[in-house]
C-alpha positions as MATLAB code, in Angstrom:
seq = 'MGRLEQAWATEDVPADVDYARVLATRNATPLQSLLGVGLGIVTYLTFAPIVTQLLALGYWQASGAPGAFADTYRRLVGYEVPFGMSAVQLGISTLIPISLALVLFVHRVRPAYLLSVRPGMRWGLLGIMVGVAAVTLNGVLLVQHLASGGGLTVTPQRDLLWFMIACLLTSPIQAAAEELFFRGYLMQALGALVPNHWFGIVTSAAIFAFFHGVQNPWLFADRFAFGVLAGWLVVKTGGLEAGIGAHIVNNVCAFLYAGLSTGIAELKALQQIGWAQAVGDIAMFGVYALAAWLVARRIVPFV';
ca = [
       0.018    0.024   -0.023;
       3.051    2.250   -0.058;
       2.712    5.682    1.179;
      -0.907    5.235    2.194;
       0.185    2.463    4.683;
       2.926    4.719    5.833;
       0.531    7.535    6.561;
      -1.978    5.495    8.297;
      -0.189    2.457   10.072;
       1.096    4.420   13.128;
       0.479    1.555   15.793;
       3.641   -0.473   16.655;
       3.219   -4.426   17.028;
       5.734   -6.084   19.150;
       7.787   -8.785   17.498;
       6.780  -11.494   19.894;
       3.037  -10.732   19.711;
       0.352  -13.471   19.764;
      -1.685  -13.529   16.652;
      -4.947  -12.843   18.410;
      -3.466   -9.846   20.172;
      -2.084   -8.059   17.149;
      -4.772   -5.174   17.274;
      -4.347   -4.897   21.036;
      -1.945   -2.080   20.604;
      -0.898    0.680   22.980;
      -3.572    2.971   21.910;
      -6.259    0.401   21.223;
      -9.860    0.974   22.628;
     -13.029   -1.420   22.853;
     -14.633    1.079   20.479;
     -12.192    0.446   17.684;
     -12.968   -3.257   17.786;
     -16.622   -2.862   18.166;
     -16.648   -0.270   15.354;
     -14.558   -2.438   13.067;
     -16.719   -5.783   13.553;
     -20.004   -3.780   12.916;
     -18.637   -1.799    9.896;
     -17.006   -4.875    8.421;
     -20.360   -6.988    8.642;
     -22.323   -4.190    7.255;
     -19.959   -3.346    4.393;
     -19.792   -6.913    3.522;
     -23.561   -7.324    3.446;
     -23.903   -4.261    1.311;
     -21.061   -4.743   -1.505;
     -20.841   -8.482   -1.775;
     -24.497   -8.793   -3.254;
     -23.816   -5.752   -5.560;
     -20.664   -7.378   -7.043;
     -22.366  -10.605   -7.661;
     -25.422   -8.904   -9.246;
     -23.242   -6.820  -11.497;
     -21.362   -9.764  -12.689;
     -24.638  -11.752  -13.259;
     -25.926   -8.671  -15.065;
     -22.859   -8.733  -17.407;
     -23.402  -12.559  -17.994;
     -27.151  -11.968  -18.805;
     -26.361   -9.289  -21.333;
     -23.447  -11.175  -22.832;
     -25.804  -14.077  -23.213;
     -28.349  -11.953  -25.311;
     -30.545  -11.093  -22.390;
     -32.504  -14.330  -22.546;
     -35.848  -14.104  -20.570;
     -36.138  -12.078  -17.351;
     -32.789  -11.123  -15.511;
     -34.423  -12.505  -12.215;
     -34.482  -16.041  -13.750;
     -30.982  -15.875  -14.883;
     -29.855  -14.385  -11.525;
     -31.501  -17.260   -9.469;
     -29.873  -19.893  -11.807;
     -26.495  -18.370  -11.413;
     -26.699  -17.995   -7.563;
     -28.073  -21.412   -7.337;
     -24.893  -22.887   -9.081;
     -26.793  -24.327  -11.988;
     -24.569  -22.249  -14.406;
     -20.736  -22.601  -13.942;
     -20.215  -18.835  -14.146;
     -22.486  -18.329  -11.202;
     -19.935  -20.075   -8.951;
     -17.396  -17.446   -9.916;
     -19.910  -14.587   -9.407;
     -20.842  -15.511   -5.962;
     -17.399  -16.287   -4.899;
     -15.976  -12.935   -6.235;
     -18.729  -11.238   -4.355;
     -17.637  -13.134   -1.171;
     -14.132  -12.119   -1.989;
     -14.908   -8.371   -1.072;
     -13.847   -9.593    2.374;
     -10.290   -9.165    1.282;
     -10.284   -5.444    0.830;
     -12.741   -5.014    3.578;
     -10.514   -6.817    6.084;
      -7.425   -5.123    4.975;
      -8.972   -1.675    5.115;
     -10.329   -2.258    8.617;
      -6.992   -3.138    9.926;
      -5.335    0.015    8.437;
      -7.885    2.710    8.881;
      -9.742    1.659   12.081;
      -7.001    0.092   14.011;
      -3.918    1.818   12.214;
      -1.711   -1.402   11.934;
      -0.006   -2.577    9.023;
      -2.542   -5.071    7.012;
       0.289   -7.583    6.709;
      -0.233   -8.455   10.144;
      -3.617   -9.758    9.319;
      -1.753  -12.752    7.284;
       0.705  -13.548   10.135;
       2.814  -12.070   12.855;
       5.964  -12.448   10.575;
       4.222  -10.116    9.193;
       2.930  -11.189    5.733;
       1.978  -14.396    4.029;
       4.424  -17.188    4.535;
       3.908  -18.772    1.171;
       5.973  -21.816    1.570;
       3.945  -22.692    4.661;
       0.859  -22.085    2.782;
       1.867  -24.570    0.005;
       2.706  -27.167    2.603;
      -0.631  -26.775    4.299;
      -2.562  -27.150    0.870;
      -0.546  -30.558    0.553;
      -1.313  -31.586    4.112;
      -5.062  -30.754    3.647;
      -5.145  -32.588    0.265;
      -3.754  -35.866    1.843;
      -5.513  -35.847    5.112;
      -8.963  -34.749    4.002;
      -9.128  -36.951    1.019;
      -7.698  -39.750    2.991;
     -10.277  -39.620    5.524;
     -12.982  -39.477    3.009;
     -11.759  -42.251    1.339;
     -11.585  -44.350    4.445;
     -15.078  -43.341    5.411;
     -16.420  -44.169    1.807;
     -14.802  -47.743    1.995;
     -15.968  -48.286    5.516;
     -19.663  -47.428    4.362;
     -19.483  -50.044    1.613;
     -19.905  -47.504   -0.953;
     -18.893  -48.385   -4.536;
     -16.704  -46.179   -6.838;
     -19.236  -45.536   -9.620;
     -19.237  -41.803  -10.744;
     -21.926  -39.978  -12.675;
     -20.369  -36.552  -13.702;
     -22.953  -33.946  -14.349;
     -23.267  -31.767  -17.193;
     -20.585  -29.079  -17.824;
     -18.552  -30.483  -14.822;
     -15.102  -29.261  -16.579;
     -16.433  -25.721  -16.751;
     -17.774  -25.734  -13.122;
     -14.218  -26.990  -11.988;
     -12.469  -24.487  -13.964;
     -14.619  -21.768  -12.130;
     -13.964  -23.345   -8.988;
     -10.231  -23.489   -9.396;
     -10.261  -19.846  -10.557;
     -12.208  -18.163   -7.802;
     -12.575  -20.674   -4.891;
      -8.937  -20.069   -3.599;
      -9.775  -16.413   -3.439;
     -13.145  -16.954   -1.739;
     -11.581  -19.295    0.848;
      -8.798  -16.808    1.584;
     -11.365  -13.994    1.882;
     -13.287  -15.747    4.563;
     -10.292  -16.670    6.522;
      -9.021  -13.150    6.351;
     -12.242  -11.816    7.827;
     -13.396  -14.607   10.095;
     -10.089  -16.187   11.385;
      -8.142  -13.140   10.647;
      -9.882   -9.677   11.446;
     -12.539  -10.968   13.644;
     -10.242  -13.088   15.886;
      -7.704  -10.115   16.178;
     -10.538   -7.402   16.862;
     -12.118   -9.743   19.504;
      -8.734  -10.537   20.829;
      -8.070   -6.925   21.659;
     -11.346   -6.826   23.642;
     -10.798  -10.033   25.540;
      -7.231  -11.418   26.408;
      -8.224  -15.195   26.204;
      -7.853  -16.215   22.672;
     -10.689  -18.809   23.060;
     -13.129  -15.855   23.256;
     -12.052  -14.842   19.794;
     -11.854  -18.524   18.338;
     -15.391  -19.468   19.528;
     -17.119  -16.096   18.650;
     -15.603  -15.873   15.284;
     -16.610  -19.532   14.645;
     -20.029  -18.987   15.647;
     -20.393  -15.969   13.377;
     -18.768  -17.693   10.468;
     -21.265  -20.722   10.711;
     -24.296  -18.185   11.038;
     -23.171  -16.392    7.825;
     -23.891  -19.641    6.023;
     -27.404  -19.034    6.104;
     -30.349  -21.409    6.695;
     -29.239  -24.780    8.322;
     -30.137  -27.514   10.609;
     -28.238  -27.823   14.174;
     -25.904  -30.470   12.655;
     -24.949  -28.559    9.763;
     -24.310  -25.590   11.963;
     -22.340  -27.674   14.193;
     -20.034  -28.984   11.299;
     -19.256  -25.402   10.088;
     -18.715  -24.218   13.817;
     -16.250  -27.043   14.388;
     -14.424  -26.092   11.223;
     -14.119  -22.569   12.495;
     -12.951  -23.525   15.837;
     -10.273  -25.843   14.495;
      -9.171  -23.409   11.996;
      -9.020  -20.679   14.666;
      -7.034  -22.870   16.798;
      -4.549  -23.480   14.107;
      -4.232  -19.776   13.462;
      -3.260  -19.117   17.172;
      -0.994  -22.172   17.167;
       0.876  -21.255   13.898;
       0.738  -17.447   14.082;
      -0.962  -17.005   10.802;
      -3.838  -17.797    8.243;
      -1.951  -20.259    6.145;
      -3.252  -23.420    7.714;
      -6.736  -22.343    7.711;
      -6.560  -20.864    4.148;
      -4.911  -24.263    2.997;
      -7.702  -26.440    4.491;
     -10.536  -24.055    3.243;
      -9.165  -24.250   -0.347;
      -8.982  -27.999   -0.349;
     -12.178  -28.483    1.469;
     -14.016  -26.261   -1.037;
     -12.560  -27.715   -4.234;
     -12.940  -31.262   -3.207;
     -16.479  -30.747   -1.937;
     -17.628  -29.288   -5.439;
     -15.522  -31.908   -7.346;
     -17.171  -34.920   -5.498;
     -20.546  -33.336   -5.689;
     -20.258  -32.719   -9.378;
     -19.224  -36.522   -9.724;
     -22.396  -37.556   -7.727;
     -25.377  -35.682   -6.506;
     -24.759  -32.309   -8.363;
     -23.110  -29.007   -7.423;
     -26.411  -27.177   -7.451;
     -27.594  -29.650   -4.693;
     -24.662  -29.012   -2.710;
     -25.024  -25.288   -2.814;
     -28.715  -25.760   -1.905;
     -27.667  -27.970    1.133;
     -29.480  -26.895    4.314;
     -29.371  -30.044    6.557;
     -27.252  -33.104    7.198;
     -27.460  -35.869    9.692;
     -25.469  -36.446   12.951;
     -23.391  -39.138   11.324;
     -22.105  -36.835    8.573;
     -21.537  -34.161   10.991;
     -19.414  -36.356   13.359;
     -17.629  -37.668   10.175;
     -16.683  -34.269    9.011;
     -15.713  -32.934   12.347;
     -13.248  -35.982   12.743;
     -11.874  -35.201    9.381;
     -11.193  -31.611   10.318;
      -9.735  -32.753   13.568;
      -7.190  -35.179   11.692;
      -6.093  -32.345    9.543;
      -5.774  -29.880   12.411;
      -3.501  -32.384   14.203;
      -1.506  -33.096   11.113;
      -1.170  -29.477   10.284;
       0.034  -28.574   13.654;
       2.651  -31.352   13.878;
       3.946  -30.345   10.469;
       3.973  -26.476   11.130;
       5.772  -27.066   14.459;
       8.720  -28.467   12.851;
       8.982  -25.549   10.301;
       7.705  -22.726   12.153;
      10.037  -21.739   15.163;
       7.513  -20.471   17.510;
       4.874  -23.064   16.938;
];
């Protein structure tokens, strides 16, 4: 951000700071955190739909404006059309500039501290965490599938290749955006209010789960558990890399497996799961969290 960052980032962050306490600077006040959290949520709820709608409008016009725009928009956000996945995920990705702006302009801290306490993204660690997630999450899924006696027959849906291209192009950005806000900004803002990092982990995980819309208690528990484990990893590793890696792999694999079986639109419309699936998913996330922590502690000095 150059000169803008130099002008606004006036707060010093200690070299040995805990990730969740980055925004607890010398001049920090509870009002800053409360204002930042509220402003972040309102700004996201305002601009994310606008971005998605503008992209959908462009697609509708480029397609020759077939029928009513409302019908096209419904199909896009329902993931019945490959471009709809990118439109929705790019809308969610507005959380990236929102999170960076909150850290800089509300808290006057360098935005790089949102990524890690280094500060900045540790790209090598991110690559390793993507690999760990790919092995553990898919490994657990395979074991669960074989244990259930399921077959290996697949029925790819129409346009699956285009759906996966759209997924690979925008899912990593969307996953990083959600981690930046929920495991990043929210945890740091809440950590400036309450010293115990579990307050930030649990509260941000609950907000993360609620943001996914209508869901039954087991699906909420599934998403809440992911948020708690990802938040724990952020605190233990001092950055967002482990959470981003798991989020990317989980999203890409979920859409791929859905496209090979029940359908991506059905996955997007999912509002309930049973207790067995929730327990299985939580166990899968737990295996990843343990593996990621064990790997990270060998390569990150302070883990």
